[in-house]
CSV table of C-alpha atoms in Angstrom, one decimal:
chain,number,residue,atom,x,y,z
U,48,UNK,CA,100.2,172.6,115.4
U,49,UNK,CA,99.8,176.6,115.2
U,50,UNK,CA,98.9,177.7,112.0
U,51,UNK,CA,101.7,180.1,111.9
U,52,UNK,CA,104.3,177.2,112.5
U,53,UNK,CA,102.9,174.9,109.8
U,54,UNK,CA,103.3,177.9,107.5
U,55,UNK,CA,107.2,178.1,108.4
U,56,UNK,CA,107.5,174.4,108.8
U,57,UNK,CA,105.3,173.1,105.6
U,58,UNK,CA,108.2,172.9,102.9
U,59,UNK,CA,109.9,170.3,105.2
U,60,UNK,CA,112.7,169.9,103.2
U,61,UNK,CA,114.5,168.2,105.7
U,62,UNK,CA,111.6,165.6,106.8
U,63,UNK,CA,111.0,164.1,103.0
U,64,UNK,CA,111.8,161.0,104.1
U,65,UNK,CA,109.4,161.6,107.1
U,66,UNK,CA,106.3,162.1,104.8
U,67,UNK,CA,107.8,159.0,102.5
U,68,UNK,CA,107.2,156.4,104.9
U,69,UNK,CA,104.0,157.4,106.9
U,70,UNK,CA,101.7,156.0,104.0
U,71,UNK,CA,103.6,152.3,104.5
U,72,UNK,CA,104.3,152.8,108.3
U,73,UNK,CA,100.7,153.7,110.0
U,74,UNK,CA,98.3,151.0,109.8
U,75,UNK,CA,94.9,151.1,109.5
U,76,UNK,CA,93.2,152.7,111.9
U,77,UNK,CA,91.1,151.2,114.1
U,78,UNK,CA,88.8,153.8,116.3
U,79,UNK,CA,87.8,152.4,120.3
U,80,UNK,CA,85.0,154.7,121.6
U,81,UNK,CA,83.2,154.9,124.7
U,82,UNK,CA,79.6,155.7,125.3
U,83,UNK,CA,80.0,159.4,125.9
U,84,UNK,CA,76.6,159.6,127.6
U,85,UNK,CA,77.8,157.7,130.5
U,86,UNK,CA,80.2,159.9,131.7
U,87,UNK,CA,79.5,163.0,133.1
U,88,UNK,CA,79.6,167.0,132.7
U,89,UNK,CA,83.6,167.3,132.6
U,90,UNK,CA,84.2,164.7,129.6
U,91,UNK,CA,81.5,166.6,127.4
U,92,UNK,CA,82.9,169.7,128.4
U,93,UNK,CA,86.0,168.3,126.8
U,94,UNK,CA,84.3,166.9,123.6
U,95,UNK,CA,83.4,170.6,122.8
U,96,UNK,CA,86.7,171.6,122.9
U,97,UNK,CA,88.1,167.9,120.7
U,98,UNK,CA,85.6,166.5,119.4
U,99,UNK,CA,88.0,163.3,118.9
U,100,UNK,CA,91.4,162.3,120.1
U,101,UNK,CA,94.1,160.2,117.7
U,102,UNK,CA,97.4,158.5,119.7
U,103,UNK,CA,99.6,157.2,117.7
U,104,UNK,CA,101.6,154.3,119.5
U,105,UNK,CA,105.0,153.3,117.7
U,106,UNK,CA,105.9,149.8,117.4
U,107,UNK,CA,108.9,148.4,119.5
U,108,UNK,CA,110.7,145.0,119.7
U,109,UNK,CA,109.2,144.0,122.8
U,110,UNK,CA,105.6,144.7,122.2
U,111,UNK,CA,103.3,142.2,120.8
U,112,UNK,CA,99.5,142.0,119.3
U,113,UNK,CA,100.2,146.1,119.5
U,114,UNK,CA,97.4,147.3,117.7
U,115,UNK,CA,94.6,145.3,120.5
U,116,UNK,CA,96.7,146.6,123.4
U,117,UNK,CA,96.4,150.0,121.7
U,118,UNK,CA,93.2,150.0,121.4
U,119,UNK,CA,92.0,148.8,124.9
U,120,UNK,CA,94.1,152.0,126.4
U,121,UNK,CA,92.1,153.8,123.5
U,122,UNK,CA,89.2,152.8,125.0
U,123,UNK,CA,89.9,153.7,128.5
U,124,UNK,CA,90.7,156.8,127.7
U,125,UNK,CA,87.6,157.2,125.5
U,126,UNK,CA,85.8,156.4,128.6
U,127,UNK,CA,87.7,159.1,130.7
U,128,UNK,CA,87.2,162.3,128.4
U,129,UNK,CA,83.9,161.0,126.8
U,130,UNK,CA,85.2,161.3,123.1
U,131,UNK,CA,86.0,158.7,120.4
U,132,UNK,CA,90.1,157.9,120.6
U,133,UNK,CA,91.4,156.5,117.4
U,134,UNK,CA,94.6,154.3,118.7
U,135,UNK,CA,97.1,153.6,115.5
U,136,UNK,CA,100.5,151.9,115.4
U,137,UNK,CA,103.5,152.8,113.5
U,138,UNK,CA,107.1,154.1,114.1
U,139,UNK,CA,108.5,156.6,115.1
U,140,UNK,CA,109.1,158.8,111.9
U,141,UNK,CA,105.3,158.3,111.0
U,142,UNK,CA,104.7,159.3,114.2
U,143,UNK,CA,106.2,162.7,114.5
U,144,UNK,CA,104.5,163.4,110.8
U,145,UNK,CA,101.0,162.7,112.1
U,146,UNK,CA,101.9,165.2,114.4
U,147,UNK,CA,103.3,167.4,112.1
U,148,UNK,CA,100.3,167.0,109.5
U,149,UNK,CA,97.6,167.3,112.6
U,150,UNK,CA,96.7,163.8,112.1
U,151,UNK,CA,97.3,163.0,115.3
U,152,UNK,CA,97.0,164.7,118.7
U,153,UNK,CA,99.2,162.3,120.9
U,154,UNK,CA,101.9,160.3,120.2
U,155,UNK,CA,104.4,157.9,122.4
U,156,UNK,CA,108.0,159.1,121.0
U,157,UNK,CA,111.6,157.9,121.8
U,158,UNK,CA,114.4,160.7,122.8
U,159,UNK,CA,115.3,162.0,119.2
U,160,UNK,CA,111.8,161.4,117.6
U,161,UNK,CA,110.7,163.9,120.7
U,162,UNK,CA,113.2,166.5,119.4
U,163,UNK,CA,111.9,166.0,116.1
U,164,UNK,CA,108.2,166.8,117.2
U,165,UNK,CA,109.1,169.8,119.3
U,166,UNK,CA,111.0,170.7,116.1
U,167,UNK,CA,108.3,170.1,113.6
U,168,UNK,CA,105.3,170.1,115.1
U,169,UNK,CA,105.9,172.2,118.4
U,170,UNK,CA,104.7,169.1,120.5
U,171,UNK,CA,105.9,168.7,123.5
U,172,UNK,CA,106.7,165.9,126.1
U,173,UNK,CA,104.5,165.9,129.4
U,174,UNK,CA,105.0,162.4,130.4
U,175,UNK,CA,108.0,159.6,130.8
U,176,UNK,CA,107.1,155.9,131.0
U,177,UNK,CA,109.2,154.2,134.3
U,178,UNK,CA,110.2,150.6,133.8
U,179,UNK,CA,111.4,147.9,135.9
U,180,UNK,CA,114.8,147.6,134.2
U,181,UNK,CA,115.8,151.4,133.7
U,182,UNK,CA,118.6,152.0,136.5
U,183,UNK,CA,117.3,155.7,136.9
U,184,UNK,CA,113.6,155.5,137.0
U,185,UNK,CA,112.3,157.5,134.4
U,186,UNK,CA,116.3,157.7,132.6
U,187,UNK,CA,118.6,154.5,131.7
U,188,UNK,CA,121.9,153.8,130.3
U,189,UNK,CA,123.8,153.1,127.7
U,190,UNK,CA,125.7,150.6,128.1
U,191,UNK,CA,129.2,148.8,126.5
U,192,UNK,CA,129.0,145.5,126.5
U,193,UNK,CA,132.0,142.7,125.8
U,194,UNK,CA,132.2,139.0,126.7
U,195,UNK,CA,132.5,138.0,129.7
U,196,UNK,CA,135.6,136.6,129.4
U,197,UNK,CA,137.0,139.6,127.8
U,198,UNK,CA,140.6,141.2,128.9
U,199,UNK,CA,138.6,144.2,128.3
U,200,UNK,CA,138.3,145.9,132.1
U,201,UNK,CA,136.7,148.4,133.8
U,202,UNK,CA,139.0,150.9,134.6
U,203,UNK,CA,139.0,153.9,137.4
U,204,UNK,CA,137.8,156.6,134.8
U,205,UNK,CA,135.5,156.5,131.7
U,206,UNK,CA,138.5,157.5,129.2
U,207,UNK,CA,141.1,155.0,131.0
U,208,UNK,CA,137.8,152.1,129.9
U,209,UNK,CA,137.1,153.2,126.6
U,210,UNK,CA,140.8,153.9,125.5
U,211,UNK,CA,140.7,150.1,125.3
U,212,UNK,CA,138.7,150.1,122.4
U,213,UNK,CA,141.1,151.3,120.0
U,214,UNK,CA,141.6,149.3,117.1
U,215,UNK,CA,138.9,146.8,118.4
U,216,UNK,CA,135.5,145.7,116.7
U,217,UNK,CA,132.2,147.4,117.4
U,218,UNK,CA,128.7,146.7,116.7
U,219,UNK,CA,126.3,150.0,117.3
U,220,UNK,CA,122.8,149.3,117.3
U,221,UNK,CA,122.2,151.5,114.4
U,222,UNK,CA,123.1,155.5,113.6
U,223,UNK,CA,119.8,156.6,114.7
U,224,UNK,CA,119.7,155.0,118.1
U,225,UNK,CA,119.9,157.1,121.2
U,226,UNK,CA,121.5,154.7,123.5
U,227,UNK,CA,123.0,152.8,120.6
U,228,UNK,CA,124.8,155.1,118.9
U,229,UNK,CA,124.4,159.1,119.5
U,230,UNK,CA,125.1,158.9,123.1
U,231,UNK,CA,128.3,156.9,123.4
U,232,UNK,CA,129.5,158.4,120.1
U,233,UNK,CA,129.3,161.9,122.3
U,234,UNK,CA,131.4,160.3,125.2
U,235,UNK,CA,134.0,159.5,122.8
U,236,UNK,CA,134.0,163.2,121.5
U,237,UNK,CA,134.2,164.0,124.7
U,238,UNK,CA,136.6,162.1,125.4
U,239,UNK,CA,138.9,163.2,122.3
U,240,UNK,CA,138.8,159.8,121.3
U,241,UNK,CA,137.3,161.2,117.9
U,242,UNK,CA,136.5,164.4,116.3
U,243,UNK,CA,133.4,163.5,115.7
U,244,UNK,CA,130.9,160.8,114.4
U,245,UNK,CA,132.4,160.5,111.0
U,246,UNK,CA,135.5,159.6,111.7
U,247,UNK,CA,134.9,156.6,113.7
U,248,UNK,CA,136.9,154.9,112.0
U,249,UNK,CA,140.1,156.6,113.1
U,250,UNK,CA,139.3,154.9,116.5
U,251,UNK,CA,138.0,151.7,116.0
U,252,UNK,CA,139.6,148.6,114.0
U,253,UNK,CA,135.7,147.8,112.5
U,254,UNK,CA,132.8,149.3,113.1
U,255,UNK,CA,129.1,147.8,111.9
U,256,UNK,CA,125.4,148.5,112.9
U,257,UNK,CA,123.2,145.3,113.8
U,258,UNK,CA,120.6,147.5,113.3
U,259,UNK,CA,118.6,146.6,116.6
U,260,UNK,CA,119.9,145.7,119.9
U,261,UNK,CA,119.5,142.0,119.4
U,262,UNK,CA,121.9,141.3,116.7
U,263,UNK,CA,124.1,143.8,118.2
U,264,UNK,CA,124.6,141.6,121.5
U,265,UNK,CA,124.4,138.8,119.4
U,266,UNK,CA,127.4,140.2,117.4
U,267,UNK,CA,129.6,140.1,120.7
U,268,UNK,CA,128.2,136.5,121.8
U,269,UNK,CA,129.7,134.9,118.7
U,270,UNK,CA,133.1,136.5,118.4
U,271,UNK,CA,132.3,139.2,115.4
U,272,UNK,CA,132.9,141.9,117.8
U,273,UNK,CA,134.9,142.8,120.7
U,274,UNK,CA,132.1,145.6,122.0
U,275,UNK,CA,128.5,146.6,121.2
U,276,UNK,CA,126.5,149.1,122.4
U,277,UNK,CA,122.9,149.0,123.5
U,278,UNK,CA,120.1,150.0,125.8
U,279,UNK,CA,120.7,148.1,129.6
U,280,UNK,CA,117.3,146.4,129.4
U,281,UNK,CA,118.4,145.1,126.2
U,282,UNK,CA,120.5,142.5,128.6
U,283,UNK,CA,117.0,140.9,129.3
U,284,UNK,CA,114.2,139.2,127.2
U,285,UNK,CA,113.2,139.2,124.8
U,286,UNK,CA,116.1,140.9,123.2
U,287,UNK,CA,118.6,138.3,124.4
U,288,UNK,CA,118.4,135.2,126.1
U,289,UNK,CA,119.4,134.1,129.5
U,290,UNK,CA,122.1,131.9,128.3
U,291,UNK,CA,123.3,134.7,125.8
U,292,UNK,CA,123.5,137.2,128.8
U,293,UNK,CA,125.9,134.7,131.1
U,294,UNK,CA,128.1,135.0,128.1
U,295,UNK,CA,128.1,138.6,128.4
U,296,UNK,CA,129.0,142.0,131.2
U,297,UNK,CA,129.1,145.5,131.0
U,298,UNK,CA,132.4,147.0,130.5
U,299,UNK,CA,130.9,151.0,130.5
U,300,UNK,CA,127.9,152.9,131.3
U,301,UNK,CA,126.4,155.8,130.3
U,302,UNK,CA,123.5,157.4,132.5
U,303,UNK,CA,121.0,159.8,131.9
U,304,UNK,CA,119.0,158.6,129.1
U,305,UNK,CA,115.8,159.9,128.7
U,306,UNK,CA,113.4,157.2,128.5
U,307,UNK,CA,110.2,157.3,126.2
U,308,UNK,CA,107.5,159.6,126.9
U,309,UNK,CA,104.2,160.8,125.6
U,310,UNK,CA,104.4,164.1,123.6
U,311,UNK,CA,100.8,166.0,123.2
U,312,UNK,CA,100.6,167.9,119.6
U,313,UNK,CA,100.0,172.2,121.0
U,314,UNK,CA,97.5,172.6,118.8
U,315,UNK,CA,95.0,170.7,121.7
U,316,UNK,CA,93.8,173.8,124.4
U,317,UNK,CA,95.7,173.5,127.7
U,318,UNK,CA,92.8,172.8,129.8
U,319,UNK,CA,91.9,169.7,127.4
U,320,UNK,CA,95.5,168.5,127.3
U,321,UNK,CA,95.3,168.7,131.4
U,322,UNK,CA,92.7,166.0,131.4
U,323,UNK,CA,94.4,164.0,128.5
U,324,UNK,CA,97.6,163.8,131.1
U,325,UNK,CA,95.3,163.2,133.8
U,326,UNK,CA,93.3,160.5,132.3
U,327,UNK,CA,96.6,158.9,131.4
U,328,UNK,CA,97.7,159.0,134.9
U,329,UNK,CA,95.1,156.9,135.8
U,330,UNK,CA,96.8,154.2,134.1
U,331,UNK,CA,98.9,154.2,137.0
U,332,UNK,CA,96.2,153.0,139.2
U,333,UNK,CA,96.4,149.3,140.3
U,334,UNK,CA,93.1,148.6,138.5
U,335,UNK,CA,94.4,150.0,135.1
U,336,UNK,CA,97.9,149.4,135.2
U,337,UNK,CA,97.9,146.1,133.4
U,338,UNK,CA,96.7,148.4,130.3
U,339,UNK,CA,100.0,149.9,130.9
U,340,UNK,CA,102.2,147.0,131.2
U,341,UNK,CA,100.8,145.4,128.6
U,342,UNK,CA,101.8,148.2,125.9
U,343,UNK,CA,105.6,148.9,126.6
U,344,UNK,CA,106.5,147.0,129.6
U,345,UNK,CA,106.3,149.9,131.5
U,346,UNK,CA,104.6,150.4,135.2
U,347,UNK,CA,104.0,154.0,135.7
U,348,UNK,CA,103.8,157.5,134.0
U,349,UNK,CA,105.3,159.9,135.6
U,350,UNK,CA,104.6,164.2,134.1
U,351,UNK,CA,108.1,165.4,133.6
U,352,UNK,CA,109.7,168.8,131.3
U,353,UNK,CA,110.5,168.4,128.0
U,354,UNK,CA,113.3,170.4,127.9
U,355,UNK,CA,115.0,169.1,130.9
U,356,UNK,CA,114.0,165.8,130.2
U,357,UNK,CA,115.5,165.6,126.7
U,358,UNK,CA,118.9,167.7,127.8
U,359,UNK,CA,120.8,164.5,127.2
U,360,UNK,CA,120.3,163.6,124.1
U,361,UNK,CA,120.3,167.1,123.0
U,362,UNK,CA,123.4,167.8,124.3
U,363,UNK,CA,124.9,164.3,122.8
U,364,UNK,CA,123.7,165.0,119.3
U,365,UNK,CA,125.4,168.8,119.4
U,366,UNK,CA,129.1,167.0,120.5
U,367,UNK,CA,128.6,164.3,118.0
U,368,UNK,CA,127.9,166.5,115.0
U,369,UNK,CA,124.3,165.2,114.6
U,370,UNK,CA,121.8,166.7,113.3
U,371,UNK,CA,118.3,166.7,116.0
């Protein structure tokens, strides 16, 4: 971060609870470094400029043994810029302070945590993770989801659908959830359904927060509420069985959701951040890709721009009321 933005940005009023939780969030960290001497002139050209790179790599429900797979993708890119890469796991918040505090140089953020770090930190996003399961690529949906054998139907027109929630029982992911919460709030502003998202409870019978997309779904598949919202590849494992999907369907999609990305902190030089994209690119090759898949499910990285990547959800928090 520029010196002139931490001096406007240091107070941080706003982030205290930011700088609370980064001491019990970020692990240990655990440094993977190549042998610099056997790559050649461009990686030492880069070490003058860095003389070390730190990712930090926020934990998610469908990632495993986190920290190991971090570090092996430490240590290929160790090997591709011929500098030590310290690879640390925590969340998201912890995350956009490392950035923030130039403890870290690169971090793998969600759609609002990106804001944040643009925000905070003037980092920006320069890559988007594709996966399998998003509908759009490199964007996915939100998605409302009943029981199958709901009367609930899909009507000709998104406010014809979602009318048919009023006075029924919802279970959002959790308040700070793109897909879960900010986005379809939005649509129901939009849709004059509600003012905005405190008065929820105008529209809706009950409203509670399973506080991850599991035990959302899982609120619908026993009968505690009519609708939930999540992610769509939350209908998959390991966030819900395949018997617990057959009792569910989608009764209302939202499009356009930016999917995670990789945000590079502006303090690094342009020509060093060039190679850091690159040598993350190469993750994409056949030979490295299981590095890849490993971490987040994802199969590809594709260089996208931050601004128009993140319109979305930047755009959904201003109709809901929300604060970035």
């Amino acid at each position: 971060m520029s010196v002139r933005k931490k001096s406007l940005l240091g107070a941080g009023a706003a982030f205290v609870v930011l700088t609370g939780l980064v001491v019990s969030t970020v692990g240990a960290m655990q440094a993977t470094i190549a042998n610099p001497t056997a790559n050649q002139q461009t990686p030492r050209l880069l070490a003058q400029n860095l003389k070390a790179l730190t990712i930090i790599f926020p934990s998610r429900a469908d990632s495993t043994d986190l920290q190991n797979k971090a570090n092996a993708v430490g240590a290929f890119l160790s090997k591709e810029l011929g500098i030590p890469v310290v690879a640390q796991v925590g969340d998201d918040t912890a995350a956009v302070e490392a950035l923030r505090a130039n403890r870290a140089d690169v971090a793998f953020l969600s759609s609002r945590p990106a804001l944040k770090a643009k925000q905070l930190a003037n980092a920006s996003l320069y890559l988007a993770e594709v996966r399998p399961t998003y509908s759009g690529r490199y964007t996915y949906s939100s998605t409302f989801v009943v029981p199958k054998n709901s009367p609930l139907k899909t009507q000709n027109s998104a406010k014809a659908t979602l009318e048919q929630l009023r006075g029924k029982k919802i279970a959002f992911t959790s308040p700070t959830s793109g897909s879960g919460f900010i986005i379809p709030v939005a649509e129901l502003v939009k849709q004059k359904f509600v003012p905005n998202r405190d008065r929820l409870d105008g529209f809706f019978g009950q409203i509670s927060y399973g506080g991850n997309y599991s035990k959302a779904l899982q609120a619908v598949v026993r009968g505690q509420a009519d609708v939930a919202v999540v992610s769509e590849y939350a209908l998959n494992p390991p966030y819900i069985t395949a018997e617990e999907k057959s009792k569910l369907r989608v009764l209302h999609k939202i499009n356009g959701v930016p999917a995670h990305g990789i945000a590079i902190d502006d303090d690094v030089p342009a020509p060093t951040r060039e190679k850091i994209i690159n040598g993350l690119l190469k993750l994409n090759k056949s030979q490295n890709n299981k590095l890849l898949t490993d971490l987040y499910n994802s199969t590809e990285l594709v260089r996208i721009d931050h601004d128009r990547h993140l319109a979305t959800i930047r755009n959904a928090l201003q109709i809901a009321g929300i604060e970035p």
